[in-house]
Amino acid sequence: MSQDSQFSLLRQRRFGPFFLTQALGAFNDNVFKNALVILVAFGIAGLAQEQVNFYVNLAAVLFILPFFLFSATAGQLAEKYEKSRLIRAIKLLEIGIMALGAFGLWLSSIPVLLGVLFLLGFQAALFGPVKYAILPQHLREEELIGGNAWVEAGTFLAILLGTVLGGWLIAQPGGAHWVSAVVVGLALLGYLACRAIPVAPPAAPELRINWNPLTETWRNLRFMQTNRTVFLSVMGISWFWFFGAAFLSQMPTYAQQILGGDPSVATLLLTLFSLGIGAGSLLCERLSGHKVEIGLVPLGSIGLTLFGIDLYLAHPAAAQVTGLSAGAFLQQAGSWRVVIDLVLIGVFGGFYIVPLYALIQTRSDPGHRSRIIAGNNILNALFMVVAGGLAVVLFKAGLTIPELLLVVALMNAAVAVFIYSLVPEFLMRFLVWLLTRSLYRIEQRGMENIPEEGPAVLVCNHVSFVDALILGGNIRRPVRFVMYHKIFRIPVLNFIFRTARAIPIAPAKEDEALMHKAFEDIAAALQAGDVVGLFPEGGLTPDGDIQGFRAGIERIVERTPVPVVPMALSGLWEGMWSRRDSRLRRMRLPRRLRARIGMSVAPAVPPAEVSAADLERRVRELRGAHP
């Protein structure tokens, strides 16, 4: 469980060439797309305004249509064939497409250029499933957040830079020739970069390709629904693209009509949003502690709604002045509120989207991962089309652009509540993340001793009411904690414990039936390959010292022989939620917030060597080594 920075991934062959390949691809697509749109709008003589509007909208349709037609097939190809070889073939295709695009630019032929745009959409549809399915094959689980963060940040920044460069190049004298040279050159660079991508073996080489996109799409969607968490994560990602499409498609008009700006203001707004997405994506790894922390998803959805609403409040009416440059706009009253809102919408969008992609990669069946991502791409495209349709309907109903953005922000809150009610794990992880990060500063040692897979029992000293939250919030694998039934029933915390499938237990003198049921549940959990967390002292420490370990752990391991991992918490006695709390109140002394605590993990003890006394000794040594 390496704790290397995500920045180190860029220097490694298993990620760096892939990142460069996908970033160059996104950059190149947007250079060509924006150059084409501007060429149609301003550069081809003889087109009436109605024709310009038709071709601009047709271009958007032609680029997104291949995601519906070819994603299902692309997912199967990514499953059946070795992925680095497949990427090389896709990048060779890009060179041919861009060469055809250069020919179309030389002719100034709208049909040829629109055909090239369709082929670029086809190439992007082929690359999509490979793009996300290859990451889990080359990165460890704790690196997936960092890897996905770079992909999302790189993609949005490439879209921004490509859009700006394409518009600038086509506006220069001989712009078509400059664009032609750049897009072909970028395609060649992308191919050279992809040749360094390491081999990624096929996940299902025996797969028979179903060439019918309709039946295969339906089969992918049906399969996704068998894993509720993965399916709702896909729906969450698709909703993000709905939200993003609804906002970004309105930015040029919003900049002109509502903010009174010229095209430079529209570019500024796109830049702010893209930089926010990049910053939020890269912050995810630090906030998540090198693990797939889905607790960031509710945080992201809260930020999207709050700052989406504030964007409406910042400028609800049309500007009284027009033609403002970016610099002049920034000098207007209230302009910086708009700037901050857009940046933070991007930041919280990064918090929202990166963990969802990582969750799909870790929770989906490796033999179906590419096809699930293909299904995700189809739904993303569908939601973006629906967002455009909703905008048309709302505008016809008389809404203004700020009112449309407000409606979408409020819809985001409703969608979030719906998803988190269906999968409480998202909200539970958010509460755990919030509690542990706000109350404590945690120093970890030996976390690599927790097995990556297979059943195990974790044993730890019991200092406070939130021990299970702290441990569960910092261990990558889900842990089923065994806890005293009265702690299990604490309001608010009970929601978290139930969602995490904690096992309540009671002494025989309090509830013998509950005690027997707890041991049955523990055995079933271990046989299913789960990790079980146990506090062998049988209760909270009354004085901060470790109490004697009870023999229940021996009974558990005797029935289900699994390795036992000793752990120790230190520093919690001085913080909130320990029994020292009540003493401090009596003495009227202040309690410590943001206490610095330690979490230490020792190597696993084989089941044949497990004894309560030996485990107690090991935990005492751990706590002493991490004061």
C-alpha positions in Angstrom: 0.0 0.0 0.0 2.3 2.7 -1.3 1.8 6.2 -0.1 3.7 7.8 -3.0 2.3 11.1 -4.4 0.1 11.0 -7.4 2.7 13.2 -9.2 5.1 10.3 -9.2 2.7 8.4 -11.5 3.6 10.7 -14.4 7.2 9.5 -14.2 6.3 5.8 -14.4 5.9 3.9 -17.7 2.8 2.2 -16.4 0.9 5.5 -16.4 2.9 8.4 -18.0 2.7 7.3 -21.6 -1.0 6.5 -21.2 -1.7 9.8 -19.7 0.1 11.6 -22.5 -1.8 9.6 -25.1 -5.2 10.3 -23.8 -4.5 14.0 -23.1 -3.1 14.5 -26.6 -6.2 12.8 -28.0 -8.6 15.1 -26.1 -6.5 18.1 -27.1 -6.5 17.2 -30.8 -10.3 16.5 -30.9 -11.0 19.9 -29.6 -8.5 21.7 -31.8 -10.3 20.3 -34.8 -13.9 20.6 -33.5 -13.6 24.3 -32.5 -11.7 25.2 -35.7 -14.5 23.5 -37.7 -17.3 25.4 -35.8 -15.6 28.8 -36.3 -14.8 28.0 -39.9 -18.5 27.2 -40.5 -19.7 30.2 -38.5 -17.3 32.8 -40.0 -15.0 31.4 -42.7 -17.1 29.8 -45.4 -18.8 32.4 -47.6 -22.3 32.1 -48.9 -23.8 30.5 -45.8 -27.0 32.1 -44.5 -27.4 32.3 -40.7 -30.0 29.5 -40.8 -27.4 27.3 -42.5 -24.7 28.2 -40.0 -27.0 27.3 -37.1 -28.0 24.0 -38.8 -24.4 22.9 -39.4 -23.2 23.9 -35.9 -25.9 21.8 -34.3 -25.4 19.0 -36.8 -21.7 19.0 -35.9 -22.6 18.4 -32.2 -25.0 15.6 -33.1 -22.4 13.9 -35.4 -19.7 13.8 -32.7 -22.0 12.3 -30.1 -23.9 9.9 -32.3 -21.0 7.3 -32.5 -21.2 6.8 -28.7 -24.6 5.4 -29.1 -23.8 3.3 -32.2 -20.3 1.9 -31.4 -19.7 2.0 -27.6 -21.2 -1.5 -27.0 -18.9 -3.0 -29.6 -15.9 -1.0 -28.3 -16.5 -2.4 -24.8 -16.3 -6.0 -26.2 -13.2 -5.3 -28.2 -11.5 -3.8 -25.1 -12.4 -7.0 -23.2 -11.3 -9.4 -25.9 -8.0 -7.9 -27.1 -4.8 -6.8 -25.4 -5.3 -3.2 -24.6 -2.0 -1.5 -25.5 -2.2 -3.0 -29.0 -5.7 -1.9 -29.3 -4.7 1.7 -28.3 -2.0 1.7 -30.9 -4.6 0.7 -33.6 -6.9 3.4 -32.4 -4.2 6.1 -32.6 -3.2 4.9 -36.1 -6.9 5.4 -37.0 -6.6 9.0 -35.6 -3.7 9.8 -37.9 -5.8 8.7 -40.9 -8.8 10.6 -39.7 -6.8 13.8 -39.2 -5.2 13.4 -42.6 -8.7 13.3 -44.1 -9.5 16.3 -42.0 -6.6 18.2 -43.4 -7.8 17.4 -46.9 -11.3 18.7 -46.0 -9.8 21.9 -44.6 -7.9 22.4 -47.8 -11.1 21.9 -49.8 -13.2 23.9 -47.4 -15.7 21.1 -47.8 -18.4 21.0 -45.2 -19.6 17.4 -46.0 -16.0 16.1 -45.7 -15.3 18.0 -42.5 -18.6 16.8 -40.9 -17.7 13.3 -42.0 -14.3 13.7 -40.3 -16.1 14.9 -37.1 -18.3 11.7 -37.1 -15.1 9.6 -37.5 -13.5 11.4 -34.6 -16.6 10.6 -32.5 -16.2 6.9 -33.6 -12.5 6.9 -32.6 -13.4 8.5 -29.2 -16.1 5.8 -28.7 -13.5 3.1 -29.4 -11.0 4.6 -27.0 -13.4 5.3 -24.1 -13.7 1.7 -22.6 -10.0 1.1 -23.0 -9.2 4.5 -21.3 -10.8 3.6 -18.0 -10.5 -0.2 -18.1 -6.7 -0.2 -18.5 -6.1 1.8 -15.3 -6.9 -1.0 -12.8 -4.5 -3.3 -14.7 -1.5 -0.9 -14.4 -2.3 0.8 -11.1 -2.7 -0.5 -7.6 -6.0 0.2 -5.9 -4.5 2.9 -3.7 -3.2 4.6 -6.9 -6.6 4.6 -8.7 -7.8 7.9 -7.1 -4.6 9.6 -8.2 -4.7 8.0 -11.7 -8.3 9.0 -12.3 -7.6 12.5 -10.9 -4.9 13.0 -13.6 -7.2 11.6 -16.3 -10.0 14.0 -15.4 -7.8 17.0 -14.9 -5.9 16.3 -18.1 -9.0 15.8 -20.1 -10.7 19.0 -19.0 -7.5 21.1 -19.4 -6.9 19.5 -22.8 -10.5 20.4 -23.9 -9.9 24.0 -22.7 -6.5 24.4 -24.4 -7.6 22.6 -27.6 -10.7 24.8 -27.9 -8.6 28.0 -27.4 -5.9 26.9 -29.8 -8.3 25.7 -32.5 -10.2 29.0 -32.5 -7.0 31.0 -32.6 -5.3 29.0 -35.4 -8.3 29.1 -37.7 -8.5 32.9 -37.3 -4.9 33.4 -38.5 -4.1 34.0 -42.2 -3.9 30.6 -43.8 -5.5 29.2 -40.7 -6.8 26.0 -42.4 -3.2 25.1 -43.2 -2.1 25.7 -39.6 -4.9 23.6 -38.2 -4.1 20.8 -40.7 -0.5 20.7 -39.7 -1.3 20.8 -35.9 -3.9 18.1 -35.9 -1.9 15.7 -38.0 1.2 16.4 -35.9 -0.7 15.9 -32.6 -2.0 12.6 -33.9 1.5 11.5 -34.7 2.7 12.5 -31.2 -0.1 10.5 -29.7 0.8 7.4 -31.6 4.5 7.7 -30.5 3.4 8.2 -26.9 1.1 5.1 -27.0 3.9 2.8 -28.1 5.4 3.1 -24.6 2.2 1.9 -22.9 2.9 -1.5 -21.2 1.0 -4.7 -22.1 -2.4 -5.1 -20.6 -3.7 -8.6 -21.1 -7.3 -9.1 -22.3 -9.9 -9.7 -19.5 -12.0 -12.1 -21.6 -10.1 -13.4 -24.7 -12.7 -16.1 -25.3 -15.5 -13.5 -25.7 -17.6 -13.8 -28.8 -18.4 -10.3 -30.2 -22.0 -9.4 -30.5 -22.1 -6.9 -33.4 -25.7 -5.8 -32.8 -25.3 -2.5 -30.8 -28.9 -2.5 -29.6 -28.9 -5.9 -28.1 -25.4 -5.6 -26.7 -26.2 -2.2 -25.1 -29.3 -3.6 -23.5 -27.3 -6.6 -22.2 -24.7 -4.3 -20.7 -27.3 -2.2 -19.0 -29.0 -5.3 -17.6 -25.6 -6.6 -16.3 -24.8 -3.3 -14.6 -28.0 -3.5 -12.7 -26.9 -6.7 -11.0 -24.4 -4.7 -9.0 -26.5 -1.9 -7.4 -23.5 0.2 -6.3 -21.8 0.1 -9.7 -25.1 0.9 -11.6 -25.9 3.8 -9.4 -22.3 5.1 -9.7 -22.7 5.0 -13.4 -26.0 6.9 -13.1 -24.2 9.4 -10.8 -21.5 9.9 -13.4 -24.1 10.3 -16.2 -25.8 12.9 -14.0 -22.6 14.8 -13.7 -22.3 15.0 -17.5 -26.0 16.2 -17.6 -25.1 18.9 -15.1 -21.9 19.8 -16.9 -23.5 19.9 -20.3 -26.4 22.1 -19.0 -23.9 24.6 -17.5 -21.1 24.6 -20.1 -23.5 24.8 -23.2 -24.9 28.0 -21.8 -21.6 29.7 -21.0 -21.1 31.6 -24.2 -24.6 33.1 -24.1 -24.4 33.6 -20.4 -21.2 35.5 -20.8 -22.7 37.7 -23.6 -26.3 38.3 -22.4 -26.1 38.1 -18.6 -22.5 39.3 -17.9 -22.3 41.7 -20.9 -19.0 40.2 -22.0 -17.3 39.6 -25.4 -15.9 36.2 -26.5 -12.9 36.6 -24.1 -15.3 36.5 -21.1 -16.8 33.2 -22.4 -13.2 31.8 -22.7 -12.5 33.0 -19.1 -15.6 31.2 -17.8 -14.6 27.9 -19.5 -11.0 28.4 -18.2 -12.2 28.9 -14.6 -14.5 25.8 -14.7 -11.7 23.6 -16.3 -9.1 24.8 -13.7 -11.6 24.1 -10.9 -12.2 20.5 -12.2 -8.4 20.0 -12.5 -7.8 21.3 -8.9 -10.7 19.3 -7.4 -9.6 16.1 -9.2 -6.0 16.4 -8.0 -7.1 17.3 -4.4 -9.1 14.1 -4.2 -6.0 11.9 -3.5 -5.0 14.1 -0.6 -8.5 14.3 0.9 -9.1 10.6 0.5 -5.8 9.3 2.0 -4.7 7.2 -1.0 -7.9 5.1 -1.0 -11.2 5.1 -3.0 -13.1 7.4 -0.6 -16.7 7.6 -1.8 -17.4 9.9 1.1 -16.2 12.7 -1.2 -19.1 12.1 -3.6 -21.8 13.6 -1.2 -19.4 16.5 -0.5 -19.1 17.1 -4.2 -22.8 17.1 -4.8 -23.4 19.5 -1.9 -20.8 21.9 -3.4 -22.3 21.6 -6.9 -25.8 22.6 -5.6 -24.7 25.4 -3.2 -22.4 27.1 -5.7 -24.8 26.5 -8.6 -27.5 28.3 -6.6 -25.1 31.1 -5.7 -24.2 31.5 -9.3 -27.8 32.4 -10.0 -27.9 34.8 -7.0 -24.7 36.4 -8.1 -26.1 37.7 -11.4 -29.8 36.8 -11.9 -30.6 39.5 -14.5 -29.1 40.6 -17.8 -26.2 43.1 -17.8 -26.9 46.7 -18.6 -23.6 47.0 -20.5 -22.2 44.9 -23.4 -19.0 44.1 -25.1 -16.9 43.9 -21.9 -13.5 42.4 -22.3 -12.3 39.8 -19.7 -10.3 42.5 -17.9 -13.2 45.0 -17.9 -15.6 42.3 -16.7 -13.4 41.5 -13.7 -13.7 45.2 -12.7 -17.5 45.1 -12.5 -19.3 44.8 -9.2 -20.1 41.2 -8.4 -17.8 39.7 -11.0 -15.5 38.0 -8.6 -18.5 36.3 -7.0 -19.2 34.7 -10.4 -15.5 33.8 -10.7 -15.4 32.1 -7.3 -18.7 30.2 -7.9 -17.5 28.8 -11.2 -14.1 27.7 -9.8 -15.8 26.0 -6.9 -18.4 24.3 -9.0 -15.4 22.8 -10.9 -13.6 21.9 -7.7 -16.6 20.1 -6.2 -17.2 18.5 -9.6 -13.8 17.0 -9.3 -14.6 15.7 -5.8 -17.8 14.2 -7.2 -16.6 12.5 -10.4 -13.1 11.0 -9.6 -14.2 8.7 -6.7 -17.2 7.4 -8.8 -14.9 6.4 -11.7 -12.5 4.7 -9.2 -15.4 3.0 -7.6 -16.6 1.5 -10.9 -13.1 0.2 -11.6 -12.7 -1.5 -8.2 -16.3 -2.8 -7.7 -17.0 -4.1 -11.2 -16.2 -7.6 -12.4 -12.8 -7.5 -14.2 -14.3 -9.7 -17.0 -17.0 -7.1 -17.7 -15.3 -3.9 -16.7 -14.8 -2.6 -20.3 -18.4 -3.3 -21.2 -19.6 -1.6 -18.1 -17.6 1.5 -19.0 -19.0 1.3 -22.5 -22.5 1.3 -21.0 -21.5 4.2 -18.9 -20.3 6.1 -22.0 -23.7 5.4 -23.7 -25.6 6.7 -20.7 -23.3 9.8 -20.5 -24.1 10.7 -24.1 -27.8 10.1 -23.5 -27.9 12.4 -20.4 -26.0 15.1 -22.3 -28.6 15.0 -25.1 -31.4 15.1 -22.5 -29.7 18.1 -20.9 -29.9 19.9 -24.3 -33.5 19.0 -24.7 -34.4 20.2 -21.2 -32.8 23.5 -21.9 -34.9 23.9 -25.1 -38.1 23.1 -23.2 -37.3 25.4 -20.3 -36.4 28.3 -22.6 -39.7 27.9 -24.4 -41.4 28.0 -21.1 -39.9 31.4 -20.5 -37.0 30.8 -18.2 -33.8 32.8 -18.5 -30.3 31.4 -18.5 -29.7 32.1 -14.8 -33.1 30.5 -14.0 -32.1 27.4 -16.0 -28.9 27.1 -14.1 -30.8 27.4 -10.8 -33.2 24.6 -11.9 -30.3 22.3 -12.7 -28.6 23.1 -9.3 -31.9 22.2 -7.5 -32.3 19.1 -9.6 -28.8 18.1 -8.5 -29.9 18.2 -4.9 -32.9 16.0 -5.6 -30.8 13.5 -7.6 -28.3 13.3 -4.8 -30.9 12.6 -2.1 -32.4 9.9 -4.4 -29.1 8.1 -5.0 -27.9 8.3 -1.4 -31.2 7.0 -0.2 -30.8 3.9 -2.4 -27.1 3.4 -1.5 -26.6 4.7 2.0 -22.9 3.7 1.8 -22.1 7.0 0.1 -23.7 9.1 2.9 -22.2 6.8 5.6 -18.7 7.2 4.2 -19.2 11.0 4.0 -20.2 11.2 7.7 -17.2 9.0 8.7 -14.8 11.1 6.5 -16.3 14.4 8.0 -16.1 13.2 11.6 -12.6 11.7 11.5 -11.1 14.6 9.5 -12.7 17.4 11.6 -12.1 15.9 15.1 -8.6 14.3 14.7 -5.3 14.4 13.0 -4.3 10.8 12.2 -0.8 9.4 11.8 -0.7 5.9 10.3 2.0 3.2 10.6 2.1 -0.3 9.2 -1.1 -0.1 7.1 0.5 -2.4 4.6 0.1 -5.2 7.1 -3.7 -5.3 6.5 -4.3 -8.0 3.8 -5.4 -6.7 0.5 -7.8 -9.7 0.1 -9.2 -12.7 1.9 -10.7 -13.0 5.4 -9.0 -11.6 8.5 -9.7 -10.4 12.0 -8.5 -7.0 13.1 -8.1 -6.6 16.9 -7.6 -3.2 18.5 -7.7 -1.5 21.9 -10.9 0.3 22.7 -10.5 3.9 23.7 -13.5 5.9 22.5 -17.0 5.7 21.1 -15.7 6.5 17.6 -12.9 3.9 17.4 -14.8 1.9 14.7 -15.4 5.1 12.7 -11.7 6.1 12.8 -10.5 2.6 11.9 -13.1 2.1 9.2 -12.5 5.5 7.7 -8.8 4.8 7.3 -8.8 1.2 6.2 -9.3 0.7 2.4 -11.2 -2.5 2.7 -14.7 -2.5 4.2 -14.6 -3.8 7.8 -17.4 -5.4 9.7 -16.9 -4.3 13.3 -18.2 -6.2 16.3 -19.3 -3.7 18.9 -21.2 -3.4 22.2 -24.9 -3.3 21.4 -25.4 0.0 23.3 -22.8 1.8 21.3 -24.3 0.3 18.1 -27.6 2.0 19.0 -26.2 5.5 19.5 -28.3 7.9 17.4 -26.7 9.1 14.1 -23.8 6.7 14.6 -26.3 3.8 14.4 -27.0 4.8 10.8 -23.3 4.5 10.0 -22.9 1.2 11.9 -25.9 -0.4 10.2 -24.9 0.7 6.8 -21.4 -0.7 7.4 -23.0 -4.0 8.5 -21.5 -3.8 12.0 -22.3 -6.8 14.2 -23.8 -5.9 17.6 -22.9 -8.1 20.6 -23.8 -8.3 24.3 -22.4 -10.2 27.3 -24.3 -13.4 28.0 -25.7 -11.9 31.2 -27.3 -9.1 29.3 -28.5 -10.9 26.2 -27.3 -14.4 25.6 -29.3 -14.8 22.3 -27.6 -11.7 20.9 -24.2 -13.0 21.9 -24.7 -16.3 20.1 -26.1 -14.5 17.0 -23.0 -12.3 16.9 -20.7 -15.3 16.9 -22.7 -16.8 14.0 -22.6 -13.6 12.1 -18.8 -13.3 12.6 -18.3 -16.9 11.3 -20.5 -16.2 8.3 -18.6 -12.9 7.5 -15.2 -14.6 7.6 -16.4 -17.5 5.5 -17.5 -14.9 2.9 -14.0 -13.4 2.8 -14.8 -10.3 4.8 -12.6 -8.4 7.3 -14.0 -8.4 10.8 -12.9 -5.8 13.4 -12.9 -6.7 17.1 -12.2 -4.9 20.4 -11.2 -7.9 22.6 -11.3 -5.8 25.8 -15.1 -6.1 25.8 -15.7 -2.5 26.5 -14.3 1.0 26.6 -11.2 1.6 28.8 -12.2 3.4 32.0 -8.7 4.9 32.6 -7.0 5.0 29.2 -5.0 1.8 29.8 -5.5 -1.4 27.8 -7.7 -3.8 29.7 -7.3 -7.6 29.5 -8.2 -9.3 26.2 -11.1 -11.7 26.5 -11.0 -15.2 25.1 -13.7 -14.6 22.5 -11.1 -14.0 19.8 -9.7 -17.5 20.4 -13.2 -19.0 20.0 -13.7 -17.1 16.7 -10.4 -18.2 15.2 -10.9 -21.8 16.4 -14.1 -22.0 14.5 -12.9 -20.1 11.5 -9.1 -20.2 11.2 -8.0 -16.9 9.7 -5.0 -14.5 10.3 -5.4 -12.0 13.1 -4.0 -8.5 12.6 -3.1 -6.6 15.8 -3.8 -2.8 15.8 -3.4 0.0 18.3 -5.0 3.4 18.6 -3.2 6.1 20.7 -4.1 9.7 21.6 -7.8 9.2 21.7 -8.0 9.2 25.5 -7.2 12.9 25.4 -9.7 13.7 22.6 -13.5 13.8 22.6 -15.7 10.7 22.9 -13.7 8.8 25.4 -14.8 8.1 29.0 -12.3 10.8 30.1 -15.0 13.2 28.6 -17.2 12.7 31.7 -14.3 13.3 34.1 -13.4 16.5 32.4 -16.9 17.8 32.7 -16.9 17.1 36.4 -13.6 18.8 36.7 -14.7 21.6 34.3 -11.6 21.3 32.2 -11.7 21.9 28.4 -11.7 18.9 26.1 -9.3 18.6 23.1 -10.5 19.1 19.6 -8.3 18.0 16.6 -6.4 15.7 18.8 -3.3 14.1 17.2 -3.9 10.3 17.2 -1.8 7.3 16.1 -2.9 4.2 14.3 -0.4 1.4 14.2 -0.7 -2.0 12.6 1.5 -5.1 13.2 2.1 -8.1 10.9 -0.7 -10.7 10.9 -0.6 -13.6 13.4 -1.2 -17.0 11.9 -4.4 -18.7 13.3 -2.4 -21.5 14.9 -0.5 -19.0 17.1 -3.5 -16.9 18.2 -4.1 -16.4 21.9 -5.8 -13.5 23.7 -2.8 -12.9 26.0 -0.3 -12.8 23.1 -2.5 -10.4 21.1 -2.9 -8.1 24.1 0.9 -8.0 24.5 1.4 -7.2 20.8 -1.2 -4.4 21.0 0.5 -2.9 24.1 3.8 -2.9 22.2 2.2 -1.2 19.2 0.7 1.5 21.4 3.9 2.1 23.2 5.8 2.5 19.9 3.4 5.2 18.8 2.7 7.5 21.7 
